[in-house]
Backbone as JSON Lines, residues from 0, in Angstrom:
{"i":0,"aa":"A","n":[-3.8,-39.61,-39.89],"ca":[-2.6,-39.38,-39.65],"c":[-2.72,-37.86,-39.47]}
{"i":1,"aa":"G","n":[-3.76,-37.27,-40.25],"ca":[-3.82,-35.58,-40.32],"c":[-4.29,-35.12,-38.88]}
{"i":2,"aa":"S","n":[-5.19,-35.96,-38.45],"ca":[-5.44,-35.65,-37.02],"c":[-4.65,-35.23,-35.83]}
{"i":3,"aa":"S","n":[-3.74,-36.22,-35.89],"ca":[-2.84,-36.16,-34.81],"c":[-2.06,-34.89,-34.82]}
{"i":4,"aa":"S","n":[-1.66,-34.66,-36.14],"ca":[-0.78,-33.39,-36.31],"c":[-1.44,-32.07,-36.06]}
{"i":5,"aa":"S","n":[-2.79,-32.02,-36.3],"ca":[-3.57,-31.02,-35.99],"c":[-3.85,-30.79,-34.41]}
{"i":6,"aa":"A","n":[-3.92,-31.9,-33.6],"ca":[-4.15,-32.06,-32.13],"c":[-2.97,-31.3,-31.55]}
{"i":7,"aa":"G","n":[-1.58,-31.53,-32.12],"ca":[-0.87,-31.01,-31.62],"c":[-0.48,-29.51,-31.7]}
{"i":8,"aa":"A","n":[-1.31,-28.76,-32.66],"ca":[-1.17,-27.29,-32.86],"c":[-1.79,-26.52,-31.47]}
{"i":9,"aa":"F","n":[-2.58,-27.47,-30.78],"ca":[-3.36,-26.64,-29.67],"c":[-2.47,-26.79,-28.2]}
{"i":10,"aa":"L","n":[-1.48,-27.65,-28.4],"ca":[-0.5,-27.77,-27.06],"c":[0.52,-26.83,-26.93]}
{"i":11,"aa":"T","n":[0.69,-26.14,-25.79],"ca":[1.67,-25.28,-25.5],"c":[3.08,-25.67,-25.69]}
{"i":12,"aa":"P","n":[4.06,-25.23,-26.01],"ca":[5.34,-25.94,-25.66],"c":[5.88,-25.98,-24.29]}
{"i":13,"aa":"R","n":[6.6,-26.75,-24.01],"ca":[6.99,-27.11,-22.48],"c":[8.08,-26.15,-22.08]}
{"i":14,"aa":"H","n":[8.93,-25.78,-23.01],"ca":[10.0,-24.87,-22.67],"c":[9.46,-23.51,-22.35]}
{"i":15,"aa":"H","n":[8.25,-23.23,-23.2],"ca":[7.69,-21.61,-22.89],"c":[7.08,-21.81,-21.36]}
{"i":16,"aa":"S","n":[6.13,-22.75,-21.04],"ca":[5.67,-22.61,-19.87],"c":[6.39,-22.72,-18.41]}
{"i":17,"aa":"A","n":[7.3,-23.84,-18.74],"ca":[8.55,-24.1,-17.59],"c":[9.19,-22.75,-17.37]}
{"i":18,"aa":"S","n":[9.68,-22.12,-18.31],"ca":[10.9,-21.25,-18.16],"c":[10.36,-20.03,-17.53]}
{"i":19,"aa":"R","n":[9.41,-19.39,-17.65],"ca":[8.86,-18.32,-17.08],"c":[8.88,-18.37,-15.22]}
{"i":20,"aa":"P","n":[7.95,-19.43,-14.89],"ca":[8.2,-19.52,-13.46],"c":[9.53,-19.96,-13.01]}
{"i":21,"aa":"T","n":[10.5,-20.49,-13.8],"ca":[11.77,-20.71,-13.01],"c":[12.55,-19.34,-13.36]}
{"i":22,"aa":"T","n":[12.3,-18.5,-14.04],"ca":[12.91,-17.39,-14.34],"c":[12.51,-16.59,-13.33]}
{"i":23,"aa":"R","n":[11.22,-16.41,-13.06],"ca":[10.84,-15.54,-11.97],"c":[11.51,-16.24,-10.37]}
{"i":24,"aa":"V","n":[11.44,-17.28,-10.31],"ca":[12.16,-17.65,-9.12],"c":[13.56,-17.48,-8.89]}
{"i":25,"aa":"Y","n":[14.35,-17.35,-9.95],"ca":[15.52,-17.11,-10.04],"c":[15.67,-15.61,-9.9]}
{"i":26,"aa":"N","n":[14.81,-14.72,-10.17],"ca":[14.92,-13.32,-10.1],"c":[14.58,-12.94,-8.82]}
{"i":27,"aa":"I","n":[13.69,-13.65,-8.21],"ca":[13.42,-13.4,-6.56],"c":[14.8,-14.0,-5.78]}
{"i":28,"aa":"I","n":[15.21,-14.98,-6.21],"ca":[16.33,-15.27,-5.25],"c":[17.56,-14.35,-5.43]}
{"i":29,"aa":"D","n":[17.7,-13.84,-6.67],"ca":[18.95,-12.84,-6.86],"c":[18.55,-11.57,-5.98]}
{"i":30,"aa":"D","n":[17.22,-11.13,-5.99],"ca":[16.52,-9.92,-5.43],"c":[17.04,-10.18,-3.94]}
{"i":31,"aa":"L","n":[16.43,-11.31,-3.33],"ca":[16.67,-11.74,-1.86],"c":[18.22,-11.47,-1.47]}
{"i":32,"aa":"K","n":[19.31,-12.16,-2.47],"ca":[20.63,-12.2,-2.23],"c":[21.22,-10.62,-2.11]}
{"i":33,"aa":"L","n":[20.54,-9.94,-3.1],"ca":[20.89,-8.52,-3.15],"c":[20.66,-7.77,-1.87]}
{"i":34,"aa":"I","n":[19.23,-8.1,-1.38],"ca":[18.85,-7.16,-0.15],"c":[19.64,-7.61,0.76]}
{"i":35,"aa":"F","n":[19.86,-8.87,1.34],"ca":[20.62,-9.17,2.36],"c":[22.1,-9.32,2.3]}
{"i":36,"aa":"S","n":[22.71,-8.83,1.08],"ca":[24.18,-8.84,0.9],"c":[24.75,-7.52,1.76]}
{"i":37,"aa":"E","n":[26.04,-7.24,1.72],"ca":[26.66,-6.33,2.27],"c":[26.26,-5.01,1.66]}
{"i":38,"aa":"D","n":[26.31,-5.04,0.32],"ca":[25.78,-3.92,-0.5],"c":[24.38,-3.61,-0.34]}
{"i":39,"aa":"G","n":[23.49,-4.7,-0.02],"ca":[22.12,-4.4,0.04],"c":[21.8,-3.59,1.5]}
{"i":40,"aa":"R","n":[22.75,-3.95,2.59],"ca":[22.49,-3.58,3.81],"c":[23.06,-2.05,3.8]}
{"i":41,"aa":"A","n":[24.11,-1.93,3.07],"ca":[24.5,-0.51,3.0],"c":[23.55,0.44,2.41]}
{"i":42,"aa":"N","n":[22.88,-0.13,1.28],"ca":[21.92,0.69,0.65],"c":[20.93,0.86,1.53]}
{"i":43,"aa":"R","n":[20.36,-0.11,2.31],"ca":[19.2,0.28,3.04],"c":[19.49,1.24,4.14]}
{"i":44,"aa":"E","n":[20.83,1.4,4.61],"ca":[21.13,2.21,5.59],"c":[21.41,3.61,5.25]}
{"i":45,"aa":"A","n":[21.8,3.71,4.12],"ca":[21.82,5.05,3.21],"c":[20.53,5.65,2.85]}
{"i":46,"aa":"Y","n":[19.63,4.85,2.9],"ca":[18.19,5.08,2.38],"c":[17.67,5.7,3.46]}
{"i":47,"aa":"A","n":[17.81,4.96,4.53],"ca":[17.26,5.26,5.92],"c":[17.84,6.58,6.46]}
{"i":48,"aa":"Q","n":[19.11,6.93,6.23],"ca":[19.98,7.86,6.44],"c":[19.22,9.08,5.8]}
{"i":49,"aa":"R","n":[18.99,9.08,4.37],"ca":[18.53,10.06,3.39],"c":[17.12,10.42,4.25]}
{"i":50,"aa":"E","n":[16.16,9.45,4.58],"ca":[14.9,9.55,5.04],"c":[14.97,10.34,6.32]}
{"i":51,"aa":"R","n":[15.87,10.08,7.31],"ca":[15.93,10.75,8.54],"c":[16.41,12.2,8.18]}
{"i":52,"aa":"E","n":[17.35,12.37,7.17],"ca":[17.64,13.96,7.12],"c":[16.49,14.63,6.53]}
{"i":53,"aa":"E","n":[15.84,14.11,5.51],"ca":[14.71,14.82,5.08],"c":[13.55,15.12,6.15]}
{"i":54,"aa":"M","n":[13.39,14.15,6.91],"ca":[12.24,14.5,7.88],"c":[12.78,15.4,9.11]}
{"i":55,"aa":"E","n":[13.93,15.48,9.16],"ca":[14.77,16.59,10.1],"c":[14.63,17.73,9.76]}
{"i":56,"aa":"A","n":[14.88,17.95,8.2],"ca":[14.88,19.16,7.36],"c":[13.46,19.76,7.63]}
{"i":57,"aa":"A","n":[12.39,18.81,7.51],"ca":[11.07,19.27,7.19],"c":[10.59,19.73,8.55]}
{"i":58,"aa":"Q","n":[11.29,18.88,9.79],"ca":[10.85,19.45,11.04],"c":[11.43,20.76,11.37]}
{"i":59,"aa":"R","n":[12.56,21.28,10.83],"ca":[13.33,22.32,11.06],"c":[12.52,23.52,10.43]}
{"i":60,"aa":"E","n":[12.06,23.32,9.05],"ca":[11.23,24.23,8.73],"c":[10.03,24.62,9.39]}
{"i":61,"aa":"I","n":[9.31,23.55,9.96],"ca":[8.06,23.67,10.47],"c":[8.28,24.72,11.83]}
{"i":62,"aa":"M","n":[9.38,24.19,12.63],"ca":[9.67,25.13,13.68],"c":[10.04,26.37,13.35]}
{"i":63,"aa":"E","n":[10.83,26.5,12.29],"ca":[11.21,28.16,11.95],"c":[9.91,28.89,11.36]}
{"i":64,"aa":"R","n":[8.92,28.02,10.8],"ca":[7.64,28.93,10.55],"c":[6.83,29.28,11.99]}
{"i":65,"aa":"R","n":[6.98,28.22,12.9],"ca":[6.24,28.59,14.07],"c":[6.92,29.96,14.87]}
{"i":66,"aa":"R","n":[8.07,30.0,14.78],"ca":[8.76,31.11,15.42],"c":[8.93,32.48,14.72]}
{"i":67,"aa":"N","n":[8.67,32.23,13.34],"ca":[8.8,33.64,12.54],"c":[7.34,33.85,12.16]}
{"i":68,"aa":"P","n":[6.61,35.14,12.53],"ca":[5.54,35.36,12.18],"c":[5.28,35.65,10.48]}
{"i":69,"aa":"E","n":[6.49,36.2,10.03],"ca":[6.32,36.41,8.36],"c":[6.35,35.27,7.61]}
{"i":70,"aa":"I","n":[7.35,34.41,8.07],"ca":[7.25,33.11,7.23],"c":[5.87,32.25,7.44]}
{"i":71,"aa":"M","n":[5.29,32.51,8.7],"ca":[3.95,31.57,8.87],"c":[2.87,32.21,7.99]}
{"i":72,"aa":"E","n":[2.98,33.6,7.92],"ca":[1.93,34.43,7.15],"c":[1.9,33.83,5.57]}
{"i":73,"aa":"K","n":[3.35,33.84,5.03],"ca":[3.29,33.49,3.7],"c":[2.97,32.02,3.39]}
{"i":74,"aa":"Y","n":[3.41,31.1,4.66],"ca":[2.92,29.7,4.24],"c":[1.53,29.82,4.33]}
{"i":75,"aa":"E","n":[0.72,30.35,5.24],"ca":[-0.61,30.17,5.41],"c":[-1.39,30.84,3.72]}
{"i":76,"aa":"E","n":[-0.72,32.05,3.47],"ca":[-0.86,32.18,2.08],"c":[-0.91,31.3,0.95]}
{"i":77,"aa":"D","n":[0.04,30.64,0.96],"ca":[0.45,29.43,0.14],"c":[-0.66,28.35,0.44]}
{"i":78,"aa":"V","n":[-0.99,28.13,1.48],"ca":[-1.83,27.02,1.7],"c":[-3.35,27.54,1.1]}
{"i":79,"aa":"A","n":[-3.7,28.5,1.41],"ca":[-4.81,29.01,1.0],"c":[-4.99,29.11,-0.67]}
{"i":80,"aa":"K","n":[-4.07,29.42,-0.97],"ca":[-3.86,29.58,-3.01],"c":[-4.16,27.83,-3.18]}
{"i":81,"aa":"R","n":[-3.78,26.9,-2.7],"ca":[-4.11,25.46,-2.93],"c":[-5.67,25.12,-2.77]}
């Protein structure tokens, strides 16, 4: 009788192993719902807009450096310090 109870000590409870993958699946489904919802689409559009604005600002800085020799000289000094 003692051997059957000690054998059970090495088995993992089912509720622990089954709940983790199920929870992950629900989390993934919830994430996908958020991504493809109206809010998710709006967030993606806002992110893309911010990215565009940052790239345009960086491009304007580059163009300004190319037009202004003083700014370009300062930039080259900063790069040389790195």
